[in-house]
Amino acid sequence: MREIFYEKGLAVEFYDRLYPGHLAGTPVVGDVHFYLAQARRMGGPVLELGVGTGRVALPLAAAGHRVTGVDLSRWMLEACARKAALAGLGGRITLVRSDMAKLALGERRFPLAIIPFRAFQHLLTPAAQQACLTGVRRHLRKGGRLVVDLFNPRLEYCLPEYRQAGGSGARTETYPDRVHGRTLEVRYLTRTNDAHRQVLREVWEFRVYGRKFKLLRRQRDTLHLRWTYQWEMHHLLERCGFRVRHCFGDFRGGPVRYGAEQVWVAEKR
Ligand SMILES: C[S@@+](CC[C@H](N)C(=O)[O-])C[C@H]1O[C@@H](n2cnc3c(N)ncnc32)[C@H](O)[C@@H]1O
């Protein structure tokens, strides 16, 4: 089955509807303001890994920062480039198609690198995680900063026998698209956990309905993410040449809490 975001289709088209701007009502709320404050403090240019459709990169560019955005998905990058051009910000955003675990940006050095909205969790092995962190460090200036956001795993969701609420496994979200007279629907069908590798696999189904609820398009994708425990991440950062400055539980600077976020702020040693 297709892996989400990496191929052309509904997951990419839906992204900005599912995850608009500031992600109100989610544990990640306020992240854009947090990254803007970090960029004000550290200065630009900013390196963003897993830039996606530019949810964070565009506000950074609008605030006057130059941004280099890396993503593995050609389709997410195309969406980002289109939005940047429409907003007149194309000149401030450089997009690079690359695996974040294989960064090779030549001699470019940044005062700030960010990996927002759990993009780091798409790296499914400790070796890929280390390769990413070592690569980022190489592209940071002396004293440069890395901010990474992960979810803080709730263990009951990570059990091998976990089933989504409701028993059947399905959860559905619906998004009316009044401009085009369509309805978008996302069904979270199943989640299976590999508790040994710390990798979850979810199957999402995207549907587009026209008038009278006529099904127009349908697509299924898988999402694999690796969960990483707080002290595992702490050691990983230290091992890869960073000094941990903070780990917050949210983007307001609150304490780490079980089941919330892990917002890491680390400095190049
Ligand atoms: C949840 S989205 C985050 C997008 C954006 N940063 C945001 O906050 O809205 C994760 C992004 O990471 C990208 N991605 C996943 N694995 C990657 C990898 N190994 N290297 C680079 N990008 C990757 C996906 O293509 C997707 O665009």
CSV table of N, CA and C and ligand atoms in Angstrom, one decimal, residues 4-6 15 19 23 31 48-56 70-73 76 98-101 115-119 122-123, ligand 1:
chain,number,residue,atom,x,y,z
A,4,ILE,N,1.9,7.3,3.2
A,4,ILE,CA,1.2,8.6,3.2
A,4,ILE,C,2.3,9.7,2.8
A,5,PHE,N,1.8,10.7,2.1
A,5,PHE,CA,2.6,11.9,1.7
A,5,PHE,C,3.6,11.6,0.6
A,6,TYR,N,4.1,10.4,0.5
A,6,TYR,CA,5.2,10.2,-0.5
A,6,TYR,C,4.7,10.1,-1.9
A,15,TYR,N,-3.9,17.8,3.0
A,15,TYR,CA,-3.1,18.1,4.1
A,15,TYR,C,-3.5,19.4,4.8
A,19,TYR,N,-4.8,19.8,8.6
A,19,TYR,CA,-3.8,20.5,9.6
A,19,TYR,C,-3.7,21.9,9.2
A,23,LEU,N,-3.2,24.6,14.2
A,23,LEU,CA,-3.5,23.3,14.8
A,23,LEU,C,-4.3,23.4,16.1
A,31,ASP,N,2.6,25.9,17.9
A,31,ASP,CA,3.9,25.6,17.4
A,31,ASP,C,4.5,26.7,16.5
A,48,GLU,N,14.4,23.8,7.8
A,48,GLU,CA,13.3,23.0,8.3
A,48,GLU,C,13.3,21.6,7.6
A,49,LEU,N,13.3,20.6,8.4
A,49,LEU,CA,13.3,19.2,7.9
A,49,LEU,C,11.8,18.7,7.9
A,50,GLY,N,11.4,18.1,6.8
A,50,GLY,CA,10.0,17.6,6.7
A,50,GLY,C,9.1,18.9,6.6
A,51,VAL,N,9.4,19.7,5.6
A,51,VAL,CA,8.8,21.0,5.5
A,51,VAL,C,7.3,20.9,5.0
A,52,GLY,N,7.0,19.8,4.4
A,52,GLY,CA,5.6,19.6,4.0
A,52,GLY,C,5.1,20.6,3.1
A,53,THR,N,3.9,21.1,3.3
A,53,THR,CA,3.2,22.1,2.4
A,53,THR,C,3.6,23.5,2.9
A,54,GLY,N,4.5,23.6,3.9
A,54,GLY,CA,4.9,25.0,4.3
A,54,GLY,C,4.1,25.6,5.4
A,55,ARG,N,3.4,24.7,6.2
A,55,ARG,CA,2.6,25.3,7.3
A,55,ARG,C,3.4,26.2,8.2
A,56,VAL,N,4.7,25.8,8.5
A,56,VAL,CA,5.5,26.5,9.3
A,56,VAL,C,6.5,27.4,8.5
A,70,VAL,N,13.4,21.0,3.6
A,70,VAL,CA,13.8,19.7,3.0
A,70,VAL,C,12.6,18.7,3.2
A,71,ASP,N,12.3,18.0,2.2
A,71,ASP,CA,11.2,17.0,2.3
A,71,ASP,C,11.5,15.9,1.3
A,72,LEU,N,11.1,14.7,1.7
A,72,LEU,CA,11.3,13.5,0.8
A,72,LEU,C,10.2,13.5,-0.3
A,73,SER,N,9.1,14.1,0.0
A,73,SER,CA,7.9,14.0,-0.9
A,73,SER,C,8.0,15.1,-2.0
A,76,MET,N,4.6,17.0,-1.7
A,76,MET,CA,4.5,18.0,-0.6
A,76,MET,C,5.3,19.3,-1.0
A,98,SER,N,15.0,15.7,-0.4
A,98,SER,CA,16.0,14.8,0.2
A,98,SER,C,15.4,14.0,1.4
A,99,ASP,N,15.9,12.9,1.7
A,99,ASP,CA,15.6,12.2,3.0
A,99,ASP,C,16.4,12.9,4.1
A,100,MET,N,15.7,13.3,5.1
A,100,MET,CA,16.3,14.0,6.2
A,100,MET,C,17.4,13.2,6.9
A,101,ALA,N,17.4,11.9,6.7
A,101,ALA,CA,18.5,11.1,7.2
A,101,ALA,C,19.7,11.0,6.3
A,115,ILE,N,12.4,20.6,13.3
A,115,ILE,CA,11.7,19.4,12.7
A,115,ILE,C,10.4,19.4,13.3
A,116,PRO,N,9.4,20.2,12.8
A,116,PRO,CA,8.1,20.3,13.4
A,116,PRO,C,7.2,19.1,13.2
A,117,PHE,N,6.2,19.1,14.0
A,117,PHE,CA,5.0,18.3,13.9
A,117,PHE,C,5.4,16.8,13.6
A,118,ARG,N,6.3,16.3,14.4
A,118,ARG,CA,6.5,14.9,14.5
A,118,ARG,C,7.1,14.3,13.2
A,119,ALA,N,7.7,15.2,12.4
A,119,ALA,CA,8.2,14.6,11.1
A,119,ALA,C,9.4,13.7,11.4
A,122,HIS,N,8.9,9.9,11.3
A,122,HIS,CA,8.9,9.1,10.1
A,122,HIS,C,10.1,8.3,9.9
A,123,LEU,N,11.2,8.6,10.7
A,123,LEU,CA,12.4,7.8,10.6
A,123,LEU,C,12.2,6.6,11.5
B,1,LIG,C1,3.4,15.7,9.4
B,1,LIG,S1,4.2,16.4,8.0
B,1,LIG,C2,4.8,17.9,8.7
B,1,LIG,C3,4.8,19.0,7.6
B,1,LIG,C4,5.1,20.4,8.2
B,1,LIG,N1,6.4,20.5,8.8
B,1,LIG,C5,4.1,20.8,9.2
B,1,LIG,O1,4.4,21.0,10.3
B,1,LIG,O2,2.9,20.9,8.8
B,1,LIG,C6,5.6,15.3,7.8
B,1,LIG,C7,6.4,15.6,6.6
B,1,LIG,O3,7.7,14.9,6.7
B,1,LIG,C8,8.0,14.4,5.4
B,1,LIG,N2,8.9,13.3,5.6
B,1,LIG,C9,8.6,12.1,6.1
B,1,LIG,N3,9.7,11.3,6.1
B,1,LIG,C10,10.7,12.1,5.7
B,1,LIG,C11,12.1,11.9,5.5
B,1,LIG,N4,12.7,10.7,5.8
B,1,LIG,N5,12.9,12.9,5.0
B,1,LIG,C12,12.3,14.1,4.7
B,1,LIG,N6,11.0,14.3,4.9
B,1,LIG,C13,10.2,13.3,5.3
B,1,LIG,C14,6.7,14.0,4.8
B,1,LIG,O4,6.8,13.9,3.4
B,1,LIG,C15,5.8,15.2,5.3
B,1,LIG,O5,5.8,16.2,4.4
